[in-house]
Coordinates of C-alpha atoms in Angstrom, one line a residue:
X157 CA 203.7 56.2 92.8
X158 CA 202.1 59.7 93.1
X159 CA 200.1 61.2 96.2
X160 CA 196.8 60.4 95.8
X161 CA 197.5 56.4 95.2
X162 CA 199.7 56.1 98.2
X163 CA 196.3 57.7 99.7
X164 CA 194.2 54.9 98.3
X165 CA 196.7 52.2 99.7
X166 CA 196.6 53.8 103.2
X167 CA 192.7 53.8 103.2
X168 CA 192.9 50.6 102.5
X169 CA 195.3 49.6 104.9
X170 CA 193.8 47.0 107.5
X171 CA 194.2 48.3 111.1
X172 CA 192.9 45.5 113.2
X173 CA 195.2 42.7 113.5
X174 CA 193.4 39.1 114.4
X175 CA 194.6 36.3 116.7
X176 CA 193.9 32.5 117.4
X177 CA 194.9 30.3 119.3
X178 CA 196.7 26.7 118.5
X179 CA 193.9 23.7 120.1
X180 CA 196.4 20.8 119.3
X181 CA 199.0 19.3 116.4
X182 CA 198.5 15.9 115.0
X183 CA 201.3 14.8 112.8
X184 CA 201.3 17.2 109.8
X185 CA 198.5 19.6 110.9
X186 CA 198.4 22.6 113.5
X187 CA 194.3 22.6 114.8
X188 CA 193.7 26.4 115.7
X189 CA 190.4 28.6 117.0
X190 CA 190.5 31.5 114.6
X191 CA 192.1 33.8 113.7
X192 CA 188.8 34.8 112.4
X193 CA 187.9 35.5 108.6
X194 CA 191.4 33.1 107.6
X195 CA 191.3 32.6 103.9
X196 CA 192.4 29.5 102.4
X197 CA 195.9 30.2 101.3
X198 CA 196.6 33.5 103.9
X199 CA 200.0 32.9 105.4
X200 CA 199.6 33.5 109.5
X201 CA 202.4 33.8 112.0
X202 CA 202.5 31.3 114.9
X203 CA 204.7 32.9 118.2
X204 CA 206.2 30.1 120.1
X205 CA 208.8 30.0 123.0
X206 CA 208.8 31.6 126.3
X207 CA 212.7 32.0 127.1
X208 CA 213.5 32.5 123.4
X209 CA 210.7 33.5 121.4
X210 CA 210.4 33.2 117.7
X211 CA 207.6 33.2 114.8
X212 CA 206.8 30.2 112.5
X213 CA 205.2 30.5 109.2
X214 CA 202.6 28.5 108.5
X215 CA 199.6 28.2 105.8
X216 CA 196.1 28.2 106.0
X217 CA 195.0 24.7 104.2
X218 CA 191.8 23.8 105.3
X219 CA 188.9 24.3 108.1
X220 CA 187.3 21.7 110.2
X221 CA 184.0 22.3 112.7
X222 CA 185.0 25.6 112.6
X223 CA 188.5 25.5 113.4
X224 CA 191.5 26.6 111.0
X225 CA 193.8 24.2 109.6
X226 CA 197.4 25.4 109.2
X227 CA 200.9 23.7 108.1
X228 CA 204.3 25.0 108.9
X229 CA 206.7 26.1 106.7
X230 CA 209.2 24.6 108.6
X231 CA 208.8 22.1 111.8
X232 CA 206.2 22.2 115.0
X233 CA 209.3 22.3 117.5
X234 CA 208.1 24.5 120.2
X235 CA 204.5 25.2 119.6
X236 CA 202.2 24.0 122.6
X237 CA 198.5 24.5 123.4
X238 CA 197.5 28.2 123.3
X239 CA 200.3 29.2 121.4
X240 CA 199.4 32.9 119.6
X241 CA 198.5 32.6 115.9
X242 CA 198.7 36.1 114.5
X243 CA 196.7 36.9 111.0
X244 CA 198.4 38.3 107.9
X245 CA 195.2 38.3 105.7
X246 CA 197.1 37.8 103.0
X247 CA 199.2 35.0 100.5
X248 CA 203.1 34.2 100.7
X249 CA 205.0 36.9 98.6
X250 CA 208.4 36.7 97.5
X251 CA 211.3 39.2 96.2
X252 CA 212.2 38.8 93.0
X253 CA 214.4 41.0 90.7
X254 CA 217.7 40.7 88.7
X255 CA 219.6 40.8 91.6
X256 CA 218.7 37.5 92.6
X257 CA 220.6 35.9 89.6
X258 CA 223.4 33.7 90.4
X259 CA 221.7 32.9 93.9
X260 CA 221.0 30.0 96.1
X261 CA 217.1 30.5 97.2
X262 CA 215.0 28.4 99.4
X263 CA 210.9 27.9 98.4
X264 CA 210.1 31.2 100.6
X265 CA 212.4 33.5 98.6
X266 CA 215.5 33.6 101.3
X267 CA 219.3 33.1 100.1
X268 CA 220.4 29.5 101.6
X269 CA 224.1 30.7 102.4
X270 CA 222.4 33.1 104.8
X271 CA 222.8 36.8 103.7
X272 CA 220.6 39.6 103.4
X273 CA 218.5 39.9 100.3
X274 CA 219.6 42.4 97.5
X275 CA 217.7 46.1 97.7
X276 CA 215.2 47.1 95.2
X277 CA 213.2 43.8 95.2
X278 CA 209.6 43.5 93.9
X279 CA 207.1 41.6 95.5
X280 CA 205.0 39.1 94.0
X281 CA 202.3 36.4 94.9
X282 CA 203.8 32.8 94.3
X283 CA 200.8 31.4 93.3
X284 CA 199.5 33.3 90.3
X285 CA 196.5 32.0 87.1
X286 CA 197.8 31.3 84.1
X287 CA 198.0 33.0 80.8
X288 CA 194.5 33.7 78.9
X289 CA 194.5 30.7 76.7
X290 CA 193.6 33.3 73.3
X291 CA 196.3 35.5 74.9
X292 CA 198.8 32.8 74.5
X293 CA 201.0 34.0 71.0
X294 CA 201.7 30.3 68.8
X295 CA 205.2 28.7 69.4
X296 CA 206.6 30.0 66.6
X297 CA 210.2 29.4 66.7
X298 CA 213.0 26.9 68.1
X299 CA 215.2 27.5 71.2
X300 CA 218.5 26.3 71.4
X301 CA 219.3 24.1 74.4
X302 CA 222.9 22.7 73.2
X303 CA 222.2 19.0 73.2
X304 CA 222.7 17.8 69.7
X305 CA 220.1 15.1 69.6
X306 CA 217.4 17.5 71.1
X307 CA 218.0 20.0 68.7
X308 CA 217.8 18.0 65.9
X309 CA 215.4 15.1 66.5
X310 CA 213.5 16.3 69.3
X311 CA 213.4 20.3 68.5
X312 CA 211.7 22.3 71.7
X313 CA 210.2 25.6 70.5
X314 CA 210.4 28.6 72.3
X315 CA 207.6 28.4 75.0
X316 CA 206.9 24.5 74.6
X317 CA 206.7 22.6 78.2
X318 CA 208.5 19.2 77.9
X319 CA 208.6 16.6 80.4
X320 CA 211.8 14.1 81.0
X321 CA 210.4 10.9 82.0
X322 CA 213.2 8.3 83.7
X323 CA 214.0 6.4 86.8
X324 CA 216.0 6.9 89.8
X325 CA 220.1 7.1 88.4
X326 CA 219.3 7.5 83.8
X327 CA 221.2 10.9 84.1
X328 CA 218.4 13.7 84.6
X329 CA 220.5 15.8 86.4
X330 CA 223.2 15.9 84.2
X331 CA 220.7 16.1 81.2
X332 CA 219.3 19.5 83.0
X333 CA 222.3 20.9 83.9
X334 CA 223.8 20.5 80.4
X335 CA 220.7 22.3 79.4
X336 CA 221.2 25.2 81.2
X337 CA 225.0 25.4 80.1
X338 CA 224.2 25.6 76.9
X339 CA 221.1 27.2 76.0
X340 CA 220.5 30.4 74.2
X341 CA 217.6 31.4 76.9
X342 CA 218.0 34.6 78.2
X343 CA 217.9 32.9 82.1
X344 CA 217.5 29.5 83.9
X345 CA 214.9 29.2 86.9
X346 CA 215.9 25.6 88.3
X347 CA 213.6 24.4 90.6
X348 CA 215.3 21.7 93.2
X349 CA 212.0 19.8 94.7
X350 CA 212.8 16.8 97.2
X351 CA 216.3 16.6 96.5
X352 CA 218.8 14.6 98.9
X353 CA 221.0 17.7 100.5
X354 CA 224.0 16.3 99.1
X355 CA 222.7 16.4 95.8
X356 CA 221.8 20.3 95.7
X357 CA 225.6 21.2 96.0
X358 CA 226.6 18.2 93.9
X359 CA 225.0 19.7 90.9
X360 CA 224.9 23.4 91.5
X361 CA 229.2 22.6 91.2
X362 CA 229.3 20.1 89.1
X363 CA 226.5 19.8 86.8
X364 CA 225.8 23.1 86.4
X365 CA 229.4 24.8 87.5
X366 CA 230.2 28.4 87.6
X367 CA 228.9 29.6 83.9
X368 CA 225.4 27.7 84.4
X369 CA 224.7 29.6 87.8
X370 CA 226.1 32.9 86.6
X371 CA 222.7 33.1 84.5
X372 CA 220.1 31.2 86.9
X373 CA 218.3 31.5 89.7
X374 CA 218.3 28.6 91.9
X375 CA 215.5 27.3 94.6
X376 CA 216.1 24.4 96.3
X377 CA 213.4 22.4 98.9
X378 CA 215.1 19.2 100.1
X379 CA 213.3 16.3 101.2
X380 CA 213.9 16.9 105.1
X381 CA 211.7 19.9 105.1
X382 CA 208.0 19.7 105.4
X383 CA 205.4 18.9 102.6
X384 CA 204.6 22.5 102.3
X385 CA 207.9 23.5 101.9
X386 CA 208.8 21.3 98.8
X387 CA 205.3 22.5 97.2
X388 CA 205.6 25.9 97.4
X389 CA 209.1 25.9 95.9
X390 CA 207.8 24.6 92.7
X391 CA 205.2 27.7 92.9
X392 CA 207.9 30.5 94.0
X393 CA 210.5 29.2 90.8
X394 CA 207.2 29.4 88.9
X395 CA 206.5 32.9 89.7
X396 CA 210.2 33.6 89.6
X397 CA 210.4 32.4 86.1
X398 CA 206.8 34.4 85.4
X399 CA 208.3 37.3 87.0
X400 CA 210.9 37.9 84.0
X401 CA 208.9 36.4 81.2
X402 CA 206.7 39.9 82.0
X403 CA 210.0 41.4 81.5
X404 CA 210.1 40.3 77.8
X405 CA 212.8 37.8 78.6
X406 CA 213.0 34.3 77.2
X407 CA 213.2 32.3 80.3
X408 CA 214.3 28.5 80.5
X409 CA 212.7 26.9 83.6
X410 CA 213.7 23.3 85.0
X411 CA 212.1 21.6 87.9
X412 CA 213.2 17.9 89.2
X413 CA 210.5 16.7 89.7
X414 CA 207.3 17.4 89.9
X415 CA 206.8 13.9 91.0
X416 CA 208.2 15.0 94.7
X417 CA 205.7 18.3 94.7
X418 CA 202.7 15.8 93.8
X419 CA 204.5 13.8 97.0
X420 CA 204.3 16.2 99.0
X421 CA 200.5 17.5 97.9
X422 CA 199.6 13.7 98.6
X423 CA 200.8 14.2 102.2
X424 CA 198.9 17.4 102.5
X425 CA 195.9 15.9 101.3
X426 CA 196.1 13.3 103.8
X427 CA 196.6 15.1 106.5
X428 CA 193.7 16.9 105.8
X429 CA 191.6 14.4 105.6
X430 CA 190.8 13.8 101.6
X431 CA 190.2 10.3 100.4
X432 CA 193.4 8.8 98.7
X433 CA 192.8 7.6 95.3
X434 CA 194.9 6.5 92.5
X435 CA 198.1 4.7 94.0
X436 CA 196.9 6.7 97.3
X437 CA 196.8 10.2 95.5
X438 CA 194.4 12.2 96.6
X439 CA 192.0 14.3 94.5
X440 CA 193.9 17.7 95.1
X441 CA 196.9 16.2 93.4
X442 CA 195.1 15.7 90.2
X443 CA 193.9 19.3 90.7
X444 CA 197.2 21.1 91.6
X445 CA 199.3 19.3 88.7
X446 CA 197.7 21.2 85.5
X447 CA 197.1 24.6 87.6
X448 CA 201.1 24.6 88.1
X449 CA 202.1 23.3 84.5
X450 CA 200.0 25.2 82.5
X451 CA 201.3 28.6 84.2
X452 CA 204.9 28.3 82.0
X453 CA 204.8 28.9 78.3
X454 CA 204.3 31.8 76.3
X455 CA 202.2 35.5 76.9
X456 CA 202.8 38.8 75.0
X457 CA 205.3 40.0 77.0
X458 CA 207.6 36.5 76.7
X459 CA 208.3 32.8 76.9
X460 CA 209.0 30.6 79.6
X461 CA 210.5 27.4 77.9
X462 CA 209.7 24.6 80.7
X463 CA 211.4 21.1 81.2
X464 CA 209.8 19.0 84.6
X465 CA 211.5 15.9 85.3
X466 CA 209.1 13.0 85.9
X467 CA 210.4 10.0 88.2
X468 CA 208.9 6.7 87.2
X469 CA 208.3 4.1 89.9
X470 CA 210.1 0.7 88.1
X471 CA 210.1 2.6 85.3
X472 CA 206.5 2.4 84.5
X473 CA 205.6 4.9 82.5
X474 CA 201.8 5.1 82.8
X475 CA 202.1 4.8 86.6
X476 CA 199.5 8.0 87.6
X477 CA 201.6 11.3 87.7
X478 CA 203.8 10.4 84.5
X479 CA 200.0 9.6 82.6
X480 CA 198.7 12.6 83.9
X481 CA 201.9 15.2 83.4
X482 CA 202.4 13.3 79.8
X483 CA 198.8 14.6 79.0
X484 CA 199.3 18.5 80.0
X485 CA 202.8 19.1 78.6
X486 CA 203.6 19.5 74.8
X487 CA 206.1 16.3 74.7
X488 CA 208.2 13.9 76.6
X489 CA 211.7 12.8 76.5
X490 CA 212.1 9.4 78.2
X491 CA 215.6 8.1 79.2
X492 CA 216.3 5.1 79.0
X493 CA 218.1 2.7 81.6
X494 CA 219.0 -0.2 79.2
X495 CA 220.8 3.0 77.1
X496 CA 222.4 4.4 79.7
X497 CA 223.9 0.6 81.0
X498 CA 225.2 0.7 77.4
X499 CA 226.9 3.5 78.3
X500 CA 225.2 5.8 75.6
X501 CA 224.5 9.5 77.0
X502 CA 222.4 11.4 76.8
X503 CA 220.3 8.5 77.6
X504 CA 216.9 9.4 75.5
X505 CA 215.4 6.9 73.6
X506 CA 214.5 9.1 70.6
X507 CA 212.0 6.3 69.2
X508 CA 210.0 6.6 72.5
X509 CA 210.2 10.4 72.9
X510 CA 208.3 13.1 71.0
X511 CA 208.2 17.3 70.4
X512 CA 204.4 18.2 69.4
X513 CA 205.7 21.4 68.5
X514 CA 208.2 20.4 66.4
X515 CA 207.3 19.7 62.7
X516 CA 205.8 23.4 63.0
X517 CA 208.7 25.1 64.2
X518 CA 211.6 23.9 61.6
X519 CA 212.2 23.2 58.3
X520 CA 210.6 20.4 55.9
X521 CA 214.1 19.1 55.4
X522 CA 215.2 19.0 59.1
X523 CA 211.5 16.8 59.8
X524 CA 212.1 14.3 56.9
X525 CA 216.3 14.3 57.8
X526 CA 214.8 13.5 61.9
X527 CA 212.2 10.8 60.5
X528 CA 214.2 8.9 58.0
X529 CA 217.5 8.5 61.4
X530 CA 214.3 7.8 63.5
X531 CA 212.8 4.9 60.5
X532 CA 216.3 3.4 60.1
X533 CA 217.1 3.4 63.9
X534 CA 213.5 1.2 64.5
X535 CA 214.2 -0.4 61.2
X536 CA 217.7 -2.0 63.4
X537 CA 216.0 -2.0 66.8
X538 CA 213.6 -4.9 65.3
X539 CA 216.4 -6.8 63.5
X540 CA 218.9 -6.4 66.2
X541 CA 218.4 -9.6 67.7
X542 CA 218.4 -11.5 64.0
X543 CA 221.6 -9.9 63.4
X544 CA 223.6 -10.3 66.4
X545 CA 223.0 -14.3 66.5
X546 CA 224.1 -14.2 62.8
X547 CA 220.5 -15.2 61.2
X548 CA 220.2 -12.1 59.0
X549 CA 222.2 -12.5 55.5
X550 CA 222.8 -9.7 54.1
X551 CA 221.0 -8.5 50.5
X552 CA 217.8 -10.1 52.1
X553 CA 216.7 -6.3 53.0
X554 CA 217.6 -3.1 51.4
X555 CA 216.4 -1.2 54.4
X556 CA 218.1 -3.3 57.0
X557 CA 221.5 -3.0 54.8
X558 CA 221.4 0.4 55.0
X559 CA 220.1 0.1 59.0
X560 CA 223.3 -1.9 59.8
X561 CA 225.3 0.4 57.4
X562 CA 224.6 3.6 59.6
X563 CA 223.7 1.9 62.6
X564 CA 227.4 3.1 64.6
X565 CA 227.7 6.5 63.1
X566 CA 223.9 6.9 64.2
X567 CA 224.9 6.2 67.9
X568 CA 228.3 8.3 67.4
X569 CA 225.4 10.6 66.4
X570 CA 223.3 10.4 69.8
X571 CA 226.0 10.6 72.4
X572 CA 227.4 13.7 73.8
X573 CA 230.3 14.5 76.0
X574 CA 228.8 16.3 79.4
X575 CA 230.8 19.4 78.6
X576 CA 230.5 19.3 74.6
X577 CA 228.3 21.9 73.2
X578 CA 226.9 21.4 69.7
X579 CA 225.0 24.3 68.6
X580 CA 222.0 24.1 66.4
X581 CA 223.0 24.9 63.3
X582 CA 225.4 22.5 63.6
X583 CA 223.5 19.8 65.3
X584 CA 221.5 19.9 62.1
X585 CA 224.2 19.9 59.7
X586 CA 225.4 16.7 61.1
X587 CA 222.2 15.6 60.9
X588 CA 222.3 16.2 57.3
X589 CA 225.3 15.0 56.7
X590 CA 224.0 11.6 58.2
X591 CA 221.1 10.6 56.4
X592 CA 221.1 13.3 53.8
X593 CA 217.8 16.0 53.9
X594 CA 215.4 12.7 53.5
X595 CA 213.9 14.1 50.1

């Protein structure tokens, strides 16, 4: 930076620092006279305590006859009528850089195991617009993300967004962490929104183990903290993950799930005072959903390849959030709980999932090899129950033959040891070698 724009930033420097002060807290919200000209968004410190004072973040979220609406960052222990609420003027920032890979973050940008942050840290805004649509370079080519049934029936390009649709238990977890063992990315963002505290360690050690974390970034918001905790760490992973795909990097970005940040905006909402909708949704949900999703995926500098786990209610898959995330991203996988009881991982059912991207991205052999497994797999699906009672004789159908024929080497096929890495030239290969190149 030379002279003469350090200059220019002084001048523009705001001297004045502005003050409220808190009315009154009712559940969620924080009621507050000024500070005055508080922008929707602006991040404002709250100083509480007498004997041991302290600040508390919290966010500007909405005003009421003239009064400013905040939310904490973290709880209301401690504020009291005519507590100070100091003005920053400006959005949460976070520190991002290279240094932060391998690390443990919470949704503000802070390690969780407590040490300082790395030097030489740049700041950015967490909530950010996305990519110029006619700035957006065409998904071009496939990534690699080591699970052989992915790779070969359900191919994600490099860029695509890709939502994994499943109950509570199918395997998501191990499914991601798998995912970001194996894949060819350059880096993993893995967003942790809502997740029992148990669970966070559980997986950073077991599912995603010491190579997985030596290449991510980790930021975990677990369901005891408050609703604007959990959203803002899907939009500081987001700008995390945006942060290297300026770089030029190809970035692989998880999130489970963005069912708990559309939770959490629901219980802002409320609080607020919007009208719950849909299943008790309120409009802002329906809002905040494609202004988050459609940030990931490709500019000119690079990608940001972008699973979001969806977690369906009785396993309903056009409950609200799974109709509305199914109709931003560019393809679902949906696992399956009567497959997993059978014991067959991963648990996707490859007849009910889809990759829009992919017939564009691979070869015309791969696509007719991947819909002639996909026509004989349905072609046993509906005969399954004539055959196991005995009622089908065989010769009756060439098709379903040749269905109960490859029918165990197809399911030999879809599973996968958690730890077994198939790559994709192999995954396609075997493919190949199962059905032949469907000519």
């Amino acid at each position: 930076m030379n002279l003469s724009e350090l200059i220019d930033q002084i001048d523009q420097l705001d001297s004045f620092k502005r003050y409220g002060r808190v009315k009154r807290v009712v559940g969620l919200m924080i009621e507050s006279q000024g500070p005055p000209e508080s922008s929707i968004g602006d991040v404002c410190y709250i100083h509480v305590g007498t004997k041991r004072k302290r600040t508390i973040q919290a966010e500007v979220v909405g005003f009421k006859n003239e009064e400013v609406i905040l939310m904490p960052y973290t709880s209301t222990n401690d504020i009291s009528p005519g507590s100070l609420v100091e003005a920053t003027s400006k959005p949460l920032e976070i520190r991002v850089g290279s240094q932060l890979v391998g690390s443990v973050i919470d949704s503000l940008g802070q390690p969780l195991d407590g040490t300082p942050l790395p030097k030489g840290l740049t700041s950015v805004p967490t909530d950010q617009e996305p990519p110029n649509p006619l700035k957006r370079p065409p998904i071009s080519s496939a990534i690699e993300v080591g699970v052989r049934m992915i790779d070969s029936l359900l191919t994600v390009g490099n860029g695509q967004r890709v939502g994994i649709f499943a109950g509570s238990g199918v395997g998501k977890s191990t499914l991601l962490g798998m995912i970001a063992r194996n894949t060819t990315a350059d880096l993993n963002v893995i967003a942790l929104i809502g997740e029992r505290g148990r669970e966070v360690r559980e997986f950073i050690e077991r599912d995603l183990g010491p190579e997985g974390l030596s290449r991510s970034i980790v930021i975990v918001a677990t369901s005891d903290q408050p609703a604007l905790m959990r959203i803002k760490g899907a939009f500081t992973a987001t700008a995390i993950a945006e942060y290297f795909r300026d770089k030029g990097l190809n970035v692989m970005m998880m999130m489970d799930s963005v069912t708990r940040v559309a939770m959490a905006q629901r219980e802002v909402g409320l609080a607020i005072g919007e009208p719950p909708t849909t299943k008790g949704y309120t409009p802002s949900v329906f809002a905040l959903l494609p202004k988050l999703l459609e940030r990931t995926g490709t500019n000119e500098q690079g990608s940001i390849t972008a699973f979001y786990t969806v977690l369906v209610d009785g396993d309903d898959m056009n409950e609200p959030i799974a109709d509305t995330v199914r109709g931003i991203l560019d393809g679902h996988f949906v696992l399956d709980r009567a497959l997993a009881n059978k014991g067959q991982y991963p648990a996707v059912n490859v007849l009910k999932s889809i990759s829009r991207v992919m017939n564009n991205i691979v070869q015309p052999d791969h696509v007719n090899a991947s819909e002639k497994l996909r026509e004989t797999l349905s072609t046993y699906i509906n005969s399954e129950d004539l055959i196991n009672i005995g009622a089908y004789k065989r010769g009756s159908s060439i098709d379903i033959d040749e269905a109960i024929r490859l029918y165990p080497n197809i399911i030999s096929f879809l599973k996968q040891g958690t730890h077994e890495k198939v790559t994709f030239d192999e995954a396609v290969q075997q493919l190949f070698d199962l059905v032949g190149k469907g000519e």
